[in-house]
mmCIF file of C-alpha atoms in Angstrom:
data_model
loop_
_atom_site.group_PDB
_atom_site.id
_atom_site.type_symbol
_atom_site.label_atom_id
_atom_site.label_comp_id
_atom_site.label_asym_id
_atom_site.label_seq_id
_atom_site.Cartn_x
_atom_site.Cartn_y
_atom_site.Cartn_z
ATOM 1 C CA UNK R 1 12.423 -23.722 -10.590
ATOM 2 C CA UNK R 2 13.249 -20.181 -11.945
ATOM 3 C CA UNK R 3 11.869 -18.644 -8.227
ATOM 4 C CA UNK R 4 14.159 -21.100 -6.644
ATOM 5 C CA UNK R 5 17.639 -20.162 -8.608
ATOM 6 C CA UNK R 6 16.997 -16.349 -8.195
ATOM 7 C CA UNK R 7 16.570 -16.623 -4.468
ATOM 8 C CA UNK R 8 19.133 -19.075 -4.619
ATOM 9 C CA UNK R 9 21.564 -16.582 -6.456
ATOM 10 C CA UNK R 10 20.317 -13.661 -4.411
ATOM 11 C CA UNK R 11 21.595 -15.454 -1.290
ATOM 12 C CA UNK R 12 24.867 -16.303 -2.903
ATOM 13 C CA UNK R 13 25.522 -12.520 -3.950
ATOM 14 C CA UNK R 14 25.519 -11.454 -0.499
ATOM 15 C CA UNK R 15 27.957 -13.756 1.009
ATOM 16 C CA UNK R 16 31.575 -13.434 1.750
ATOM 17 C CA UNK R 17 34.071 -16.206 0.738
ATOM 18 C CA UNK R 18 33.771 -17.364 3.558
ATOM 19 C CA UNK R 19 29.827 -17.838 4.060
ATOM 20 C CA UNK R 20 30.143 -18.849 0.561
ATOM 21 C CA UNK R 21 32.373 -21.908 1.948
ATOM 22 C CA UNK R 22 29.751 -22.407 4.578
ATOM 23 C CA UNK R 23 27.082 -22.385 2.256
ATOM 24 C CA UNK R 24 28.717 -25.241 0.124
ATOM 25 C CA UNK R 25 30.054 -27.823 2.801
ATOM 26 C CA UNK R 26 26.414 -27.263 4.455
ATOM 27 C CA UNK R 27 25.046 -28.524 1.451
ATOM 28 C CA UNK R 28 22.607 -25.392 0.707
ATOM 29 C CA UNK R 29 21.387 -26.113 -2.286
ATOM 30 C CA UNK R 30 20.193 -29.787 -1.708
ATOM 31 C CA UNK R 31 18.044 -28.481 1.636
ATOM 32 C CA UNK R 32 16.751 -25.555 -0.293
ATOM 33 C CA UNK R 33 15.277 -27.917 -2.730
ATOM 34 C CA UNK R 34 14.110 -29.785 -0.253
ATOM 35 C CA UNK R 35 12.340 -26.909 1.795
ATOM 36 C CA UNK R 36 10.875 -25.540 -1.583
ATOM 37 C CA UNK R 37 9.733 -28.950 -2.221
ATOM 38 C CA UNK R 38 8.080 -29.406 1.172
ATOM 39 C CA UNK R 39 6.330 -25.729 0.816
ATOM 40 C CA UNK R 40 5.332 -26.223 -2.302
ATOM 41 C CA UNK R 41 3.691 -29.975 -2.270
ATOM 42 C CA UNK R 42 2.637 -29.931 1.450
ATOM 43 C CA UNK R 43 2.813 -32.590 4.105
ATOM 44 C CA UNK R 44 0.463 -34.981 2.636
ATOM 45 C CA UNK R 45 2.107 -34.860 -1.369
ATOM 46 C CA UNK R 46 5.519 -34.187 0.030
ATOM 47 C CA UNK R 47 4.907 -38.011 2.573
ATOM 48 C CA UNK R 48 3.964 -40.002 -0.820
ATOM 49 C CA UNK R 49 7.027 -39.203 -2.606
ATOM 50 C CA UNK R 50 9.503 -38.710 0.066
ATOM 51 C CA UNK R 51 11.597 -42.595 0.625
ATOM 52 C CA UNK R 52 11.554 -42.643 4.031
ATOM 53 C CA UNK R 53 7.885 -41.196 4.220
ATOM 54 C CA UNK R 54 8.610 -38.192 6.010
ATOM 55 C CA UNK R 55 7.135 -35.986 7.659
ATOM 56 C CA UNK R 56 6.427 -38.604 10.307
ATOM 57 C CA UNK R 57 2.755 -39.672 10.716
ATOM 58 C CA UNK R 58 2.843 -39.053 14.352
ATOM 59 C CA UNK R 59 3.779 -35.559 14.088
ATOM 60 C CA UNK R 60 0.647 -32.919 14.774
ATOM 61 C CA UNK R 61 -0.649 -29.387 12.800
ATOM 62 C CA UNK R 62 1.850 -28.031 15.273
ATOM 63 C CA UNK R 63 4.536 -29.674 14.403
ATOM 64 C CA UNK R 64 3.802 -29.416 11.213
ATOM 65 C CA UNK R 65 3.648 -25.390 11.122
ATOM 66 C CA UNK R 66 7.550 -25.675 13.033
ATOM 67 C CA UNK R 67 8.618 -27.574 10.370
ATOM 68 C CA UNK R 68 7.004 -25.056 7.577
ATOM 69 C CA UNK R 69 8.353 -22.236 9.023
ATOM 70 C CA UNK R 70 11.646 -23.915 9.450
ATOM 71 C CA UNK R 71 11.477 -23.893 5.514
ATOM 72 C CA UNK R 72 10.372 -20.889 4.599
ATOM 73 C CA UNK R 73 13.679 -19.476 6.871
ATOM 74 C CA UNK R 74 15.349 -21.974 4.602
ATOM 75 C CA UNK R 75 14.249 -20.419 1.769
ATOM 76 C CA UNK R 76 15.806 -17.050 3.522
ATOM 77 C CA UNK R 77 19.196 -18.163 3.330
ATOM 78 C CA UNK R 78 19.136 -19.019 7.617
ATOM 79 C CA UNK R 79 20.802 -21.885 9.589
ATOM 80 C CA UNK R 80 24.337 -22.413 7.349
ATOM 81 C CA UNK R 81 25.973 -19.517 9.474
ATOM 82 C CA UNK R 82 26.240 -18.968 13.551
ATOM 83 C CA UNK R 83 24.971 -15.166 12.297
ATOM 84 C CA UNK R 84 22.214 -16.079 10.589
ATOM 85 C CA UNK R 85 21.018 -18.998 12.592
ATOM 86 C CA UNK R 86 17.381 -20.402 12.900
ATOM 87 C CA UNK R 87 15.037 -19.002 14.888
ATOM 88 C CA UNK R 88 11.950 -19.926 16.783
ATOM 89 C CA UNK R 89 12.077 -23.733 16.135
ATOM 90 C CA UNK R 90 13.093 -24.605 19.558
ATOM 91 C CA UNK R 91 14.596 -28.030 19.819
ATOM 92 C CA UNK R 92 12.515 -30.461 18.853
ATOM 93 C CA UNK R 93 11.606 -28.376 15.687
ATOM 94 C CA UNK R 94 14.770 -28.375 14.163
ATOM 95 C CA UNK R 95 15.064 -31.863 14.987
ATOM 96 C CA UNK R 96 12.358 -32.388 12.893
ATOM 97 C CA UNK R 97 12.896 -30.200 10.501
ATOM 98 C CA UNK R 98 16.433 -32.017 9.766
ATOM 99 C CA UNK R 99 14.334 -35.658 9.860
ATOM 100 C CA UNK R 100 12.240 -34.041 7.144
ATOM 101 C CA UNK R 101 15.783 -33.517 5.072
ATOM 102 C CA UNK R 102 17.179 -36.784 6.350
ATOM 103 C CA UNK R 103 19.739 -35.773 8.362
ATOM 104 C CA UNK R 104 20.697 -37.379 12.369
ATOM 105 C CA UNK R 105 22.465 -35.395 15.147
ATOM 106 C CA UNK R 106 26.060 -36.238 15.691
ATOM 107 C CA UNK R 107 27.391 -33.803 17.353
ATOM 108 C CA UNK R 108 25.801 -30.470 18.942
ATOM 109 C CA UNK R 109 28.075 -27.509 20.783
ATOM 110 C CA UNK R 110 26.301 -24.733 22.237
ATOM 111 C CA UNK R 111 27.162 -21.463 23.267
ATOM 112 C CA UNK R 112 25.648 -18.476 25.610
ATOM 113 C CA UNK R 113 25.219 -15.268 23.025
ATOM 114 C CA UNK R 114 22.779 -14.133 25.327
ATOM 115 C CA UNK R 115 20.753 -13.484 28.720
ATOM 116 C CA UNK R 116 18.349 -16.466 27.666
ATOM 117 C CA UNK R 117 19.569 -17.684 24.271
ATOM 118 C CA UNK R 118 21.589 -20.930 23.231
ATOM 119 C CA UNK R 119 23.054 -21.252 20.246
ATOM 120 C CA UNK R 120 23.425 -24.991 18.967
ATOM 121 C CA UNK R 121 26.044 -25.609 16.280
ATOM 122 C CA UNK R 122 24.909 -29.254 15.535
ATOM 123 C CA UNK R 123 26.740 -31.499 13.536
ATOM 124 C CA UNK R 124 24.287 -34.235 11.325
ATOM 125 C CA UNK R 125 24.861 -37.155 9.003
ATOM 126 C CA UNK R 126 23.041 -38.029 6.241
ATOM 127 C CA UNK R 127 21.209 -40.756 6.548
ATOM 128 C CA UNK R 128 21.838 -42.500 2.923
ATOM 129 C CA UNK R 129 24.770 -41.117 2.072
ATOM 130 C CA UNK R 130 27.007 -39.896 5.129
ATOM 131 C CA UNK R 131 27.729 -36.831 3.804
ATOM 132 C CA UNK R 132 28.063 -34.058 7.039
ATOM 133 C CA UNK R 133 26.930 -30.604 7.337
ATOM 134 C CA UNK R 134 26.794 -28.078 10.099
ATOM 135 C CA UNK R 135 23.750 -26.040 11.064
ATOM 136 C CA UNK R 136 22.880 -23.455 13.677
ATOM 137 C CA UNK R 137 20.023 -23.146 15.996
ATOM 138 C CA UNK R 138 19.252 -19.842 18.256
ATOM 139 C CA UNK R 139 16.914 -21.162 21.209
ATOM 140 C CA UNK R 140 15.277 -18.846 23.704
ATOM 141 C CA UNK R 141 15.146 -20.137 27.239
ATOM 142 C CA UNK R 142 11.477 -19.531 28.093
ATOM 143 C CA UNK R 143 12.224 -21.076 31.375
ATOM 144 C CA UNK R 144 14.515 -18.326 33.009
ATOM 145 C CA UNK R 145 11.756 -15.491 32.067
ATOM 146 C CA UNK R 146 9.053 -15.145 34.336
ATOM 147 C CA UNK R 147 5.372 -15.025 32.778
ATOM 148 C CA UNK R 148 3.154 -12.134 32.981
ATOM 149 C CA UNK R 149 0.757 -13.943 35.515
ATOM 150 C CA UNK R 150 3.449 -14.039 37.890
ATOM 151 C CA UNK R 151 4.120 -10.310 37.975
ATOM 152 C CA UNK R 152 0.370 -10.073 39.730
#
């Protein structure tokens, strides 16, 4: 709990007033908890006590790993501002990632910072109690690149 406030604080300490307004309407705190929780417990522990039973059955080690390391950038302070966005969950990871918290797409803008990137503001809902928040996403286009196989 201690660990958790420090980083918590740490995170708060470096941001402007206006990250700091970010980092309250995006509802911080609450996903924080809920990434620490996830790390901490596991899939398995995390499933039994979560109410809607998440993560999802269906979902594979992969998955699983996206979703992890979608928390531990949590846990980094990342997603709450278009400068610090997520990284390396691709779509359907952050997707998840947000099921894991509870949270449905509403909305999603996306923007061209770069030769190959997207960066998703999306928009969610909370599931039980409607409150919204706004998270960013920074997805490579593996597509566009060719592969080293083609170069021979």
């Amino acid at each position: 709990m201690f660990k958790q406030l420090d980083r918590m604080n740490k995170i708060i300490d470096a941001l402007s007033e206006e990250e700091c307004k970010l980092f309250t309407e995006s509802r911080f705190s609450y996903i924080m908890s809920k990434a620490n929780q996830y790390l901490k417990m596991g899939p398995e522990k995390y499933r039994r006590k979560d109410f809607f039973g998440m993560p999802d059955l269906e979902w594979d080690n992969e998955d699983l790993e996206v979703i992890a390391e979608g928390c531990r950038q949590v846990i980094q302070g990342k997603g709450f501002t278009p400068d610090r966005p997520f990284t390396g969950l691709d779509i359907t990871g952050f997707s998840m990632l947000f099921s894991l918290f509870h949270f449905e797409k509403t909305k999603v803008e996306t923007s061209i910072p770069g030769e190959g990137q997207f960066l998703d503001k999306i928009k969610m809902r909370h599931v039980m109690d409607g409150g919204e928040v706004i998270y960013y996403n920074l997805v490579e286009d593996n597509f566009s690149k060719p592969d080293d196989s083609e170069k021979n």
